[in-house]
mmCIF file of C-alpha atoms in Angstrom:
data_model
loop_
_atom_site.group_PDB
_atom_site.id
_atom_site.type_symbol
_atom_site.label_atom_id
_atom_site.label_comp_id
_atom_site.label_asym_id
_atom_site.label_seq_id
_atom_site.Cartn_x
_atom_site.Cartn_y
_atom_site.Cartn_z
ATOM 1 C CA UNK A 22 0.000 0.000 0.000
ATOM 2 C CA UNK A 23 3.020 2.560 0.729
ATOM 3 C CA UNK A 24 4.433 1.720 -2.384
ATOM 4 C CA UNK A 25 1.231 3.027 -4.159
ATOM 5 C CA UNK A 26 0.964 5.579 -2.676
ATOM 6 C CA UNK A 27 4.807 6.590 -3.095
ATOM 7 C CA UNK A 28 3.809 6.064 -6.531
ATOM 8 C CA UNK A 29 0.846 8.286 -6.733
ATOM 9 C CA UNK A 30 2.627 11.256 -5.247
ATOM 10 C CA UNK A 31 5.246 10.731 -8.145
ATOM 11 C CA UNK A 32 2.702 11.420 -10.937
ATOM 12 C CA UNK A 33 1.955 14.065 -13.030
ATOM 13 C CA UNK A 34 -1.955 14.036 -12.594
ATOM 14 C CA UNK A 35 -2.270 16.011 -15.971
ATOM 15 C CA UNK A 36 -1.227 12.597 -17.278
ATOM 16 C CA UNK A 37 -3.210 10.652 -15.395
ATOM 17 C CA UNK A 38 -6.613 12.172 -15.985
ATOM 18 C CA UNK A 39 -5.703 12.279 -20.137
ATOM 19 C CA UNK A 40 -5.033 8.258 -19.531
ATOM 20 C CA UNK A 41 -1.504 8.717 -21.364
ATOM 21 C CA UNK A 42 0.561 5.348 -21.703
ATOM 22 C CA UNK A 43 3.355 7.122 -19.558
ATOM 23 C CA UNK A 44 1.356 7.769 -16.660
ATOM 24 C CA UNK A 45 0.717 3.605 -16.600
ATOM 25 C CA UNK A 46 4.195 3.401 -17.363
ATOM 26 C CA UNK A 47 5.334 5.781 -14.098
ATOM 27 C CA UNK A 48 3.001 4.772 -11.698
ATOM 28 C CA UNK A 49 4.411 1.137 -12.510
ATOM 29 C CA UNK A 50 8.049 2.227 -12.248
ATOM 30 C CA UNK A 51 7.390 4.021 -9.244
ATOM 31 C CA UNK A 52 5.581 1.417 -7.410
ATOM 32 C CA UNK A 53 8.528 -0.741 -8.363
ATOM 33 C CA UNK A 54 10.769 1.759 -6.921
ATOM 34 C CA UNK A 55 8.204 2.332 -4.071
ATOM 35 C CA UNK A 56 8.836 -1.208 -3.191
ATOM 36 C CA UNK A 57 12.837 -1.174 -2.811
ATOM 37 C CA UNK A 58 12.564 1.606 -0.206
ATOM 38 C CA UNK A 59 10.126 -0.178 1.514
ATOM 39 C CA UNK A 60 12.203 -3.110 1.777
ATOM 40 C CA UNK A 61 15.194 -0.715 2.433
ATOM 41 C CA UNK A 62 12.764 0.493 5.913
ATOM 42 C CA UNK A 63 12.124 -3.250 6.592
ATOM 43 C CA UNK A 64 15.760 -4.866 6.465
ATOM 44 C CA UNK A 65 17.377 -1.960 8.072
ATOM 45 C CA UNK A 66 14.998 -2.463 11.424
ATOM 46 C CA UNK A 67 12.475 0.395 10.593
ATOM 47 C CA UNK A 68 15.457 3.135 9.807
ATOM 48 C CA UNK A 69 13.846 5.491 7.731
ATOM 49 C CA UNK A 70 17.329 6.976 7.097
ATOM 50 C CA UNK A 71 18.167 4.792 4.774
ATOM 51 C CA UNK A 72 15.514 5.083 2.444
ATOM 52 C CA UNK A 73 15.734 8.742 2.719
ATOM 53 C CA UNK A 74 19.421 8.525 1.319
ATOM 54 C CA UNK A 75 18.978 6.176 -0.460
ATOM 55 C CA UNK A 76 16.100 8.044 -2.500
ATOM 56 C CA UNK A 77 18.351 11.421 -2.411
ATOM 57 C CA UNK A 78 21.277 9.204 -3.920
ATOM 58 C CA UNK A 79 19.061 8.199 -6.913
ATOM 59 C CA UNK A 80 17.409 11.720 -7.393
ATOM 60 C CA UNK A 81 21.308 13.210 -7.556
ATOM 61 C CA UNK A 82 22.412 10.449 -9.991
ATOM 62 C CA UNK A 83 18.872 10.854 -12.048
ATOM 63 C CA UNK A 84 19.302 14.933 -12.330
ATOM 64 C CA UNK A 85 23.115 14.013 -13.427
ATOM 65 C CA UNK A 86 22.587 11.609 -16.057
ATOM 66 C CA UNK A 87 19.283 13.984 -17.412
ATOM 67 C CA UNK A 88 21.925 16.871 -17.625
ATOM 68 C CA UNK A 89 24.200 15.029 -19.302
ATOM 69 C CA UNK A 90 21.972 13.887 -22.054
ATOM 70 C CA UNK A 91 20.074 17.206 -22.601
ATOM 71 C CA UNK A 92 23.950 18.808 -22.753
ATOM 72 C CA UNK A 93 24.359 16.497 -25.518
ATOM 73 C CA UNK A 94 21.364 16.997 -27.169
ATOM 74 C CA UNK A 95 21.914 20.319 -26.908
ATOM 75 C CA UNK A 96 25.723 20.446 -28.250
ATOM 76 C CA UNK A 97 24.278 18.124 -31.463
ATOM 77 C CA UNK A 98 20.867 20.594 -32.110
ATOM 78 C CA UNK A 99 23.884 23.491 -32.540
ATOM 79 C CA UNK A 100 26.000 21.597 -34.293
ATOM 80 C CA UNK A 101 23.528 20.915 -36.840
ATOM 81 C CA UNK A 102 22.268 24.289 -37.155
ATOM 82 C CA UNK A 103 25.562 25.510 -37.591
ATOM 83 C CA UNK A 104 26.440 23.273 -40.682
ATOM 84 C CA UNK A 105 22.447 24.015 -42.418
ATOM 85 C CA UNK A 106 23.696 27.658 -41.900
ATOM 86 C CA UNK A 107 27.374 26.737 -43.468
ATOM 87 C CA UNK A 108 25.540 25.160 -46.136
ATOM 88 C CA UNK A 109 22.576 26.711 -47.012
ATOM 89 C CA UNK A 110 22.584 28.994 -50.646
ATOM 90 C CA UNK A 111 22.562 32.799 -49.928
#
């Protein structure tokens, strides 16, 4: 039931109330995810410091990676417009 409702409180309800396949797709991820940090409270004796980390780890990591691709996609959307505007007729 936590896990639900860690999942709920993850979505975008704009999403949900349009029925959009990502919505089904995040609530499942994040009741999968939902379910680790519950186990994380369970094995570590009821310490909800480690979930708590453990979910500020994953944020951190998940804002680095998403930077890193949209720098990339950037870098390539400018290098692209910069050789149409090398090579376009005047």
């Amino acid at each position: 039931a936590t896990s639900l409702v860690f999942a709920l409180l993850h979505l975008n309800i704009f999403e949900i109330l349009k029925g959009s396949e990502s919505a089904k797709t995040t609530l499942a991820l994040q009741s999968t995810t939902g379910v680790w940090f519950s186990s994380l409270v369970v094995l570590s004796g009821g310490n909800l410091g480690i979930p708590i980390i453990t979910h500020a780890a994953y944020d951190a990591a998940t804002f680095y990676v998403t930077h890193i691709r949209v720098t990339q996609q950037y870098e390539y959307a400018n290098k692209m417009a910069s050789r149409a505007t090398l090579s376009s007729p005047v």
